[in-house]
XYZ file of N, CA and C in Angstrom:
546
model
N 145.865 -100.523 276.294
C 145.861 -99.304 277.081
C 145.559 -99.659 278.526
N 145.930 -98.998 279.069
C 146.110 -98.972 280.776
C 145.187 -98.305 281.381
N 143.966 -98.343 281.751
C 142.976 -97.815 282.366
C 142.308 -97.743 284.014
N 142.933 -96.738 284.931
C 142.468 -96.638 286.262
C 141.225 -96.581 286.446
N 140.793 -97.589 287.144
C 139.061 -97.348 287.447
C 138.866 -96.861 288.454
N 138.661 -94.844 288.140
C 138.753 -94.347 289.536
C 138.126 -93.149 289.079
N 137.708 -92.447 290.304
C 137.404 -91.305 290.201
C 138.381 -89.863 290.976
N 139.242 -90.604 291.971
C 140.220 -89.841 292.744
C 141.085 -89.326 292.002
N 141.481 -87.792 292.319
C 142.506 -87.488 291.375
C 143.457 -87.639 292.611
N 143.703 -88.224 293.616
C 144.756 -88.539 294.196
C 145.572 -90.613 293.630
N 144.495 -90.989 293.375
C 145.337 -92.153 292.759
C 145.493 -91.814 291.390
N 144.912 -90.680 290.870
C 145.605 -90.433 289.620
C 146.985 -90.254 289.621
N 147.333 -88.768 290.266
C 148.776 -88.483 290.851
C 149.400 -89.613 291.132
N 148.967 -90.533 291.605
C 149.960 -91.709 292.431
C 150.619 -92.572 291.499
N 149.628 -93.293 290.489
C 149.878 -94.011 289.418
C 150.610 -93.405 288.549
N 150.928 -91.767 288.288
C 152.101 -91.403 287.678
C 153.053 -91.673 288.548
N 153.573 -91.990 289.284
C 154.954 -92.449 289.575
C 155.339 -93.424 289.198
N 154.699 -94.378 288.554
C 154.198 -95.760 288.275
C 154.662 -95.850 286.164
N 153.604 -95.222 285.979
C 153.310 -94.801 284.645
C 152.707 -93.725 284.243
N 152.796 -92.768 283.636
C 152.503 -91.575 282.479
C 150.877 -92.314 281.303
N 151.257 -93.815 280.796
C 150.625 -94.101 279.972
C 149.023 -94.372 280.533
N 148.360 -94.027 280.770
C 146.831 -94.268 281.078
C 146.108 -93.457 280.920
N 144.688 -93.609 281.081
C 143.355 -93.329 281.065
C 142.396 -93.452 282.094
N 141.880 -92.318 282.756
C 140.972 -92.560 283.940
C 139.712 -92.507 283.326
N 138.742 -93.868 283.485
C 137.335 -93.992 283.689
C 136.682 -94.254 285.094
N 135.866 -93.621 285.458
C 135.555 -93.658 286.414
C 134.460 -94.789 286.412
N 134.536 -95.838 287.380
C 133.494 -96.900 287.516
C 131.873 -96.869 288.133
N 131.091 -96.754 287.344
C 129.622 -96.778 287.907
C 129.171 -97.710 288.772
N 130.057 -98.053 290.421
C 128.958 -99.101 291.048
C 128.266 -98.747 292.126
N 127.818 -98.987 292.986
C 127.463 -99.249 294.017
C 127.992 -99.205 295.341
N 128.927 -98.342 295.967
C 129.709 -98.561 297.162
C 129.275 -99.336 297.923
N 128.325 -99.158 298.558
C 128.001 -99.646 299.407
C 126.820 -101.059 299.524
N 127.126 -101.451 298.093
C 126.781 -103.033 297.909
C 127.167 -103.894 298.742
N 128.245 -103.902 299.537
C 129.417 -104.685 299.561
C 129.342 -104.608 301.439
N 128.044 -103.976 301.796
C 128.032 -103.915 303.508
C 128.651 -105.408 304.158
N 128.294 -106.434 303.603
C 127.998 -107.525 304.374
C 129.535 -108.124 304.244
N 130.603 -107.802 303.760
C 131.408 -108.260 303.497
C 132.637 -108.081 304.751
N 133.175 -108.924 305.810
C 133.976 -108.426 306.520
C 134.927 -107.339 306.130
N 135.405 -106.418 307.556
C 136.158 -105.571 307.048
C 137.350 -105.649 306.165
N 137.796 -106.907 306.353
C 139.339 -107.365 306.505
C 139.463 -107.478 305.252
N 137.738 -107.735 304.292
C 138.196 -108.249 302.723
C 137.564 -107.039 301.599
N 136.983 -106.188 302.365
C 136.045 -105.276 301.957
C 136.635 -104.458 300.897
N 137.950 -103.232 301.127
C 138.582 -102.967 299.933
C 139.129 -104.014 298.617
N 139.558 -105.035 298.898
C 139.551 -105.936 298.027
C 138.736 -106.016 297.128
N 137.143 -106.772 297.665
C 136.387 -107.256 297.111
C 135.643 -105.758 295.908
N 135.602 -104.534 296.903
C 135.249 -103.190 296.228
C 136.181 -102.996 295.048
N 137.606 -103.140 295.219
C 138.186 -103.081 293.888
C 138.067 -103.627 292.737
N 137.847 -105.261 293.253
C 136.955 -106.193 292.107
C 136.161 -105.562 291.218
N 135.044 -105.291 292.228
C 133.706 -104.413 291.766
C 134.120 -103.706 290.529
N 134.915 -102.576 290.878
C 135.375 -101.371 290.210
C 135.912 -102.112 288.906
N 137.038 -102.854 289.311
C 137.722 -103.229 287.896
C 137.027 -104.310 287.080
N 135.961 -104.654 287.315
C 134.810 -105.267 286.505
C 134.374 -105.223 285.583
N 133.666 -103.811 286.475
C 132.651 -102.824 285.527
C 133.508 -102.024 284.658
N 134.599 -101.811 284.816
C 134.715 -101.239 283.959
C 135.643 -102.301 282.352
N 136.419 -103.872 283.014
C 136.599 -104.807 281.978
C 135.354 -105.085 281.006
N 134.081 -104.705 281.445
C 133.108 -105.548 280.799
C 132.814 -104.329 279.547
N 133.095 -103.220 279.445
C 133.100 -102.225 278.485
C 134.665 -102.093 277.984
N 135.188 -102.067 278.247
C 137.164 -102.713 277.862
C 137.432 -103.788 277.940
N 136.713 -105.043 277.559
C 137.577 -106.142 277.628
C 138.455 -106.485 276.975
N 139.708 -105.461 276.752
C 140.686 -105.827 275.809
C 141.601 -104.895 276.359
N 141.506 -104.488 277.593
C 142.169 -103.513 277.638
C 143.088 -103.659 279.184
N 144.399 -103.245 279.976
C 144.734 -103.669 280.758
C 143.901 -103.055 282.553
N 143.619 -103.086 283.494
C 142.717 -102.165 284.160
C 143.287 -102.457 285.670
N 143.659 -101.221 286.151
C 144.028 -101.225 287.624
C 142.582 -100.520 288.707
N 142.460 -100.798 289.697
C 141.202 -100.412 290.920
C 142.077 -100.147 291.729
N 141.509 -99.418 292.557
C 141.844 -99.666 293.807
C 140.790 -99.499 294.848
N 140.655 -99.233 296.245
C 139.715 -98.941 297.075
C 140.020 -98.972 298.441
N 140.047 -98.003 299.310
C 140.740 -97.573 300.677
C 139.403 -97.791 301.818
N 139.674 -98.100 302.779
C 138.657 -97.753 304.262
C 139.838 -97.785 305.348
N 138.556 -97.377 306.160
C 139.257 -96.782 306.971
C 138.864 -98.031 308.416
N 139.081 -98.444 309.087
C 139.032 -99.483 310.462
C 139.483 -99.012 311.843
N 138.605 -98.486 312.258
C 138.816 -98.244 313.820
C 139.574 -99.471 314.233
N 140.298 -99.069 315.841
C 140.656 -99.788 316.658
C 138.947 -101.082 317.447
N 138.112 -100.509 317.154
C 136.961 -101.099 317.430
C 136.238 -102.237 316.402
N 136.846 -102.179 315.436
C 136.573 -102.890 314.204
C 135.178 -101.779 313.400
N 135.097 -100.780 313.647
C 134.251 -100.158 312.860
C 134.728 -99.466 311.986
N 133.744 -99.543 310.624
C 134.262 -98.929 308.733
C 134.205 -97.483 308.857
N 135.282 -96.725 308.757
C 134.508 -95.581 308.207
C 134.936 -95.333 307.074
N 134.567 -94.794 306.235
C 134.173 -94.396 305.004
C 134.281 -93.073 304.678
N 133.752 -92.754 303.477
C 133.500 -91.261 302.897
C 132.450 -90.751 304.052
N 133.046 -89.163 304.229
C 131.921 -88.528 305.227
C 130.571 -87.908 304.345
N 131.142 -87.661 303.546
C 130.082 -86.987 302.528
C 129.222 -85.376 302.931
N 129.578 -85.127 304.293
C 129.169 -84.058 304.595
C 129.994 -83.187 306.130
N 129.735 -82.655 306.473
C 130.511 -81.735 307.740
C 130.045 -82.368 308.985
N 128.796 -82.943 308.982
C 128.552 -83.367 310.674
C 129.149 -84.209 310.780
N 129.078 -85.327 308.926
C 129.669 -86.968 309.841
C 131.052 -86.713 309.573
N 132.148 -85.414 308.745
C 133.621 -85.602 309.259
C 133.466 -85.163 310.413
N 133.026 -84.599 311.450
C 133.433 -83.709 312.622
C 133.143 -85.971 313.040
N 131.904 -86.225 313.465
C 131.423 -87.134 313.861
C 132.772 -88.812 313.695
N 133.565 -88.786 312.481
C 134.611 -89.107 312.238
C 135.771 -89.282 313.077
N 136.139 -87.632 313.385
C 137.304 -87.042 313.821
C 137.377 -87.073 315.185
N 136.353 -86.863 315.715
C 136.460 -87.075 317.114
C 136.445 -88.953 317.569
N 136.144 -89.313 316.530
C 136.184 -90.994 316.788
C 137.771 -91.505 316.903
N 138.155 -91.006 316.012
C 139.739 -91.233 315.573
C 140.964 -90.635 316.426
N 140.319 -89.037 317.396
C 141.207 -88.717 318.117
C 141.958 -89.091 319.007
N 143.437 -89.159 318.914
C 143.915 -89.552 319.680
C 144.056 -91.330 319.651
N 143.524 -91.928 318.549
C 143.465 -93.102 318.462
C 144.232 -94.261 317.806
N 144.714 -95.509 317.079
C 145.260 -96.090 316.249
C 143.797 -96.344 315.110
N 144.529 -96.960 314.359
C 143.429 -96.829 312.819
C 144.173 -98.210 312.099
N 143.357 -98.691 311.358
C 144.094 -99.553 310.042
C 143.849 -98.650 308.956
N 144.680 -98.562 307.835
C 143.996 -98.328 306.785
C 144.693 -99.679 305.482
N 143.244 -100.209 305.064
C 143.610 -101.033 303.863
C 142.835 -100.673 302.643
N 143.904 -100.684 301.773
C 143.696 -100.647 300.217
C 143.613 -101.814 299.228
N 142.621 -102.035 298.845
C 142.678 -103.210 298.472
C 142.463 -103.265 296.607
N 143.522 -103.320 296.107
C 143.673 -103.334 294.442
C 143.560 -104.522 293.883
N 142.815 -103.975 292.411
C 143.134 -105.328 291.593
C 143.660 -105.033 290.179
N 144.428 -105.789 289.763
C 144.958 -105.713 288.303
C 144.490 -107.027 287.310
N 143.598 -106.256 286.243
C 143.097 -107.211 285.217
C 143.971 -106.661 283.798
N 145.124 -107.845 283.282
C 145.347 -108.041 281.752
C 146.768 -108.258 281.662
N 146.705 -108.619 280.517
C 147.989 -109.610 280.091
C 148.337 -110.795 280.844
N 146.929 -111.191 280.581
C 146.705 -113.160 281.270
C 146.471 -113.120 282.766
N 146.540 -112.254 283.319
C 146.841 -112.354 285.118
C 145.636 -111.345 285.321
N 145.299 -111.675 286.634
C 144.487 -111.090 287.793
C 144.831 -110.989 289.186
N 145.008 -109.755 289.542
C 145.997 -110.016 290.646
C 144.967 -108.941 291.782
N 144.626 -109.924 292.896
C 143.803 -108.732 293.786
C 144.413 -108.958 295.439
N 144.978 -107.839 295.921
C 145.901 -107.965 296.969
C 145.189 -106.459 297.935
N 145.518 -107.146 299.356
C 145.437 -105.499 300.097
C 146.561 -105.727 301.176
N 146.590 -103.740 300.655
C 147.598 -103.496 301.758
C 146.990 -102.766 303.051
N 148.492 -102.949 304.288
C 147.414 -102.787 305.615
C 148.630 -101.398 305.946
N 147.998 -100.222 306.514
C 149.068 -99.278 307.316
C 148.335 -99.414 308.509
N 149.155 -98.486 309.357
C 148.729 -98.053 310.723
C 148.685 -96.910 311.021
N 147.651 -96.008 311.322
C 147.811 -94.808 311.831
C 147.382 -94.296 313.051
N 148.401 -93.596 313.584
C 148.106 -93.059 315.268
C 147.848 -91.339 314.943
N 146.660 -91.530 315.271
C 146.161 -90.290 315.590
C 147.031 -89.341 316.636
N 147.085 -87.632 316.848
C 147.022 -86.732 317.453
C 145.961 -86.951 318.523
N 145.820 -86.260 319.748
C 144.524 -85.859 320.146
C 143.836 -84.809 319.629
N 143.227 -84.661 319.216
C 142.550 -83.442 318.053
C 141.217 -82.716 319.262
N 141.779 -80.806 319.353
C 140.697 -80.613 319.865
C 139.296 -80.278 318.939
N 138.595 -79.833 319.622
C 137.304 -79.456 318.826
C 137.561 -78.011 317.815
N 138.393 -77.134 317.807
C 138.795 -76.150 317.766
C 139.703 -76.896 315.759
N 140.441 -77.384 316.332
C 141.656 -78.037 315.199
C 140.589 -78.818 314.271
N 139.671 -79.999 314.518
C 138.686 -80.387 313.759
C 138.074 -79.334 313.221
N 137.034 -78.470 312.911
C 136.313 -77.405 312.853
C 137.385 -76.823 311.665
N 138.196 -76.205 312.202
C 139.170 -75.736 311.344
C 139.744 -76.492 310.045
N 139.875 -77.993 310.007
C 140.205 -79.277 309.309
C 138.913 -79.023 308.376
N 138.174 -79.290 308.674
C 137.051 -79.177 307.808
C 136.476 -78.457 307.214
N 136.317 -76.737 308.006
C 135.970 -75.815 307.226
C 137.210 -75.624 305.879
N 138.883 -76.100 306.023
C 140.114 -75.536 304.862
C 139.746 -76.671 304.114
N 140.169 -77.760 304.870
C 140.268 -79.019 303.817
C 139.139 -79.682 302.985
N 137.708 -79.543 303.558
C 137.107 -80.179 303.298
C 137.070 -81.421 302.599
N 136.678 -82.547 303.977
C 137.632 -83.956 303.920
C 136.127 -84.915 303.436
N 135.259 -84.455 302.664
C 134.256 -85.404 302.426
C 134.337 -86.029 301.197
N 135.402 -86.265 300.490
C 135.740 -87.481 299.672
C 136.576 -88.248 299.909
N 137.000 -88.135 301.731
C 138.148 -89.258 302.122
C 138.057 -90.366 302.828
N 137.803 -91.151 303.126
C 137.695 -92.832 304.098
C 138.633 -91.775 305.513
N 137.768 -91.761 306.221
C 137.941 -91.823 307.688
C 138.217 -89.867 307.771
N 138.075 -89.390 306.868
C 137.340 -87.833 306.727
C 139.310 -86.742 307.190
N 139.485 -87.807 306.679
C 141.026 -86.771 306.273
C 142.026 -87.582 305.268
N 143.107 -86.519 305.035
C 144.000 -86.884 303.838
C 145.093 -86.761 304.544
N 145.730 -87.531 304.841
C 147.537 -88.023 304.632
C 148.369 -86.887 304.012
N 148.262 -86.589 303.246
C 148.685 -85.529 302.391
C 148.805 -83.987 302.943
N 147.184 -83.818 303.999
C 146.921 -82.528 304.390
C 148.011 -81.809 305.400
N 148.866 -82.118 305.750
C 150.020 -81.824 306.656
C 149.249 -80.932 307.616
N 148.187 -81.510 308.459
C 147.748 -80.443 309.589
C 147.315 -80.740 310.997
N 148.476 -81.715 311.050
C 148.916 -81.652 312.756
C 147.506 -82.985 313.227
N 147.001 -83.588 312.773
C 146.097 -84.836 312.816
C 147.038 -85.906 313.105
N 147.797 -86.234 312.067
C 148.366 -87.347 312.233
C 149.953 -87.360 313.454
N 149.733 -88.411 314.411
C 151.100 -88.248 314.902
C 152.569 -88.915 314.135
N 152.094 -90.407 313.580
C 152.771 -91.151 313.114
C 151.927 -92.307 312.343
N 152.850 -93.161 311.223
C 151.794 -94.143 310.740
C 153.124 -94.982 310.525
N 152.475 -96.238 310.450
C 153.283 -97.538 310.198
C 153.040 -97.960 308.879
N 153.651 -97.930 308.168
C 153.306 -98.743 306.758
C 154.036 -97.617 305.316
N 152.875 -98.363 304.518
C 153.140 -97.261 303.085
C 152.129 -95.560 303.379
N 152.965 -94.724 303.391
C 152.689 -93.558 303.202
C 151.362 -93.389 301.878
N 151.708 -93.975 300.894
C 150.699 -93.938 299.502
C 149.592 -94.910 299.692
N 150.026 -95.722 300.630
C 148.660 -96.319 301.035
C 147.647 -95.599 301.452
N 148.367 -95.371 302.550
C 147.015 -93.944 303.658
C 146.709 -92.937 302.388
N 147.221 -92.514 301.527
C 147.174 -91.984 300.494
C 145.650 -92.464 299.738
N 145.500 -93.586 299.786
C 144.687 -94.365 298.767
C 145.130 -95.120 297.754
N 146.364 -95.445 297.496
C 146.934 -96.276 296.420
C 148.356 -96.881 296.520
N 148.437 -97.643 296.662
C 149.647 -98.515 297.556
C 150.548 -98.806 296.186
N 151.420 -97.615 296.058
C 152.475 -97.602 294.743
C 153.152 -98.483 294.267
N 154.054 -99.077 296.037
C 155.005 -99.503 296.166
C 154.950 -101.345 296.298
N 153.365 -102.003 296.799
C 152.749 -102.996 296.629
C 152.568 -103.558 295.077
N 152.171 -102.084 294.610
C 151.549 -102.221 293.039
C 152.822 -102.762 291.847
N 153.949 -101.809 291.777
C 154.843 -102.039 291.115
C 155.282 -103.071 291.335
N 155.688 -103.959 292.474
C 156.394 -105.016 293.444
C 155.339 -105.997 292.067
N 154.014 -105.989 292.196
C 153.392 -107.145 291.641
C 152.394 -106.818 290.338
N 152.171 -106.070 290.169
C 151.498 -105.848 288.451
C 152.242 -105.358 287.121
N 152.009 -105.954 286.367
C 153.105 -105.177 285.052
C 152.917 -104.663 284.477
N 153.068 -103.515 285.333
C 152.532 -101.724 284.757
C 153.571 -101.454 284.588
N 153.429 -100.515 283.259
C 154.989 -99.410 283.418
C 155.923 -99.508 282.426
């Protein structure tokens, strides 16, 4: 059996394009274990994490992770906002700005281990104070890396370079290319 170690129901959605056949467990770790780890390897190494913990209670079973951040043009992480001051605190960081976003997955079973990240680019809008405020009171963006969703179609994003399902949180099109799901 095919088991996502996740709690997002947006890489749920995603991985059906992929496959129908799975099971979401959500992984008990630590996010923010993993401070000390450069940015560049950080979703990676977090996906590890994820698809670990959850092989060591399935070890017989096949298991995909994944794990998104967000990278200023400054080299700074952002992360889940978890509340309204730090998305506003977020959004105004990002306005008007470029972004990385990397996802960094791993696939454990059927002999292979495969842990890869993907990189997009996103160019911010200039966002006034007015449009943020509003973003946050509809969407409420505090389960997203860098305190918005790709998905939300609300005038934030100008353009992005890369995989669309990346900025998403789950890099579809990386995944299929190299794990044998499906």
């Amino acid at each position: 059996m095919l088991i996502l170690a996740s709690s997002s129901p947006r890489r749920k959605e995603l991985l059906k394009k992929i496959t129908t056949d799975f099971v979401v467990i959500s992984p008990d770790i630590d996010e923010g274990a993993l401070s000390f780890v450069p940015a560049k390897d950080l979703a990676a190494e977090e996906s590890k994490e994820k698809a670990y913990a959850i092989k060591a209670k399935y070890p017989n079973d096949e298991i995909i992770s994944c794990d998104t951040i967000v990278v200023l043009e400054s080299g700074e992480v952002l992360g889940k906002p978890g509340n309204a001051e730090n998305a506003r605190k977020m959004l105004e960081n990002e306005s008007g700005k470029k972004q990385y976003v990397l996802s960094g997955y791993t696939y454990i079973g059927k002999g292979v281990e495969i842990t890869r990240t993907v990189k997009s680019v996103v160019y911010f809008n200039k966002l006034s104070p007015e449009l943020i405020e509003e973003y946050i009171e509809k969407k409420k963006p505090f389960d997203k890396a860098g305190a918005y969703g790709i998905q939300d179609e609300f005038g934030l994003i100008h353009h992005i370079e890369g995989s669309y399902d990346n900025v998403m949180g789950f890099p579809v099109e990386d995944i299929k290319k190299h794990c044998p799901i499906g």
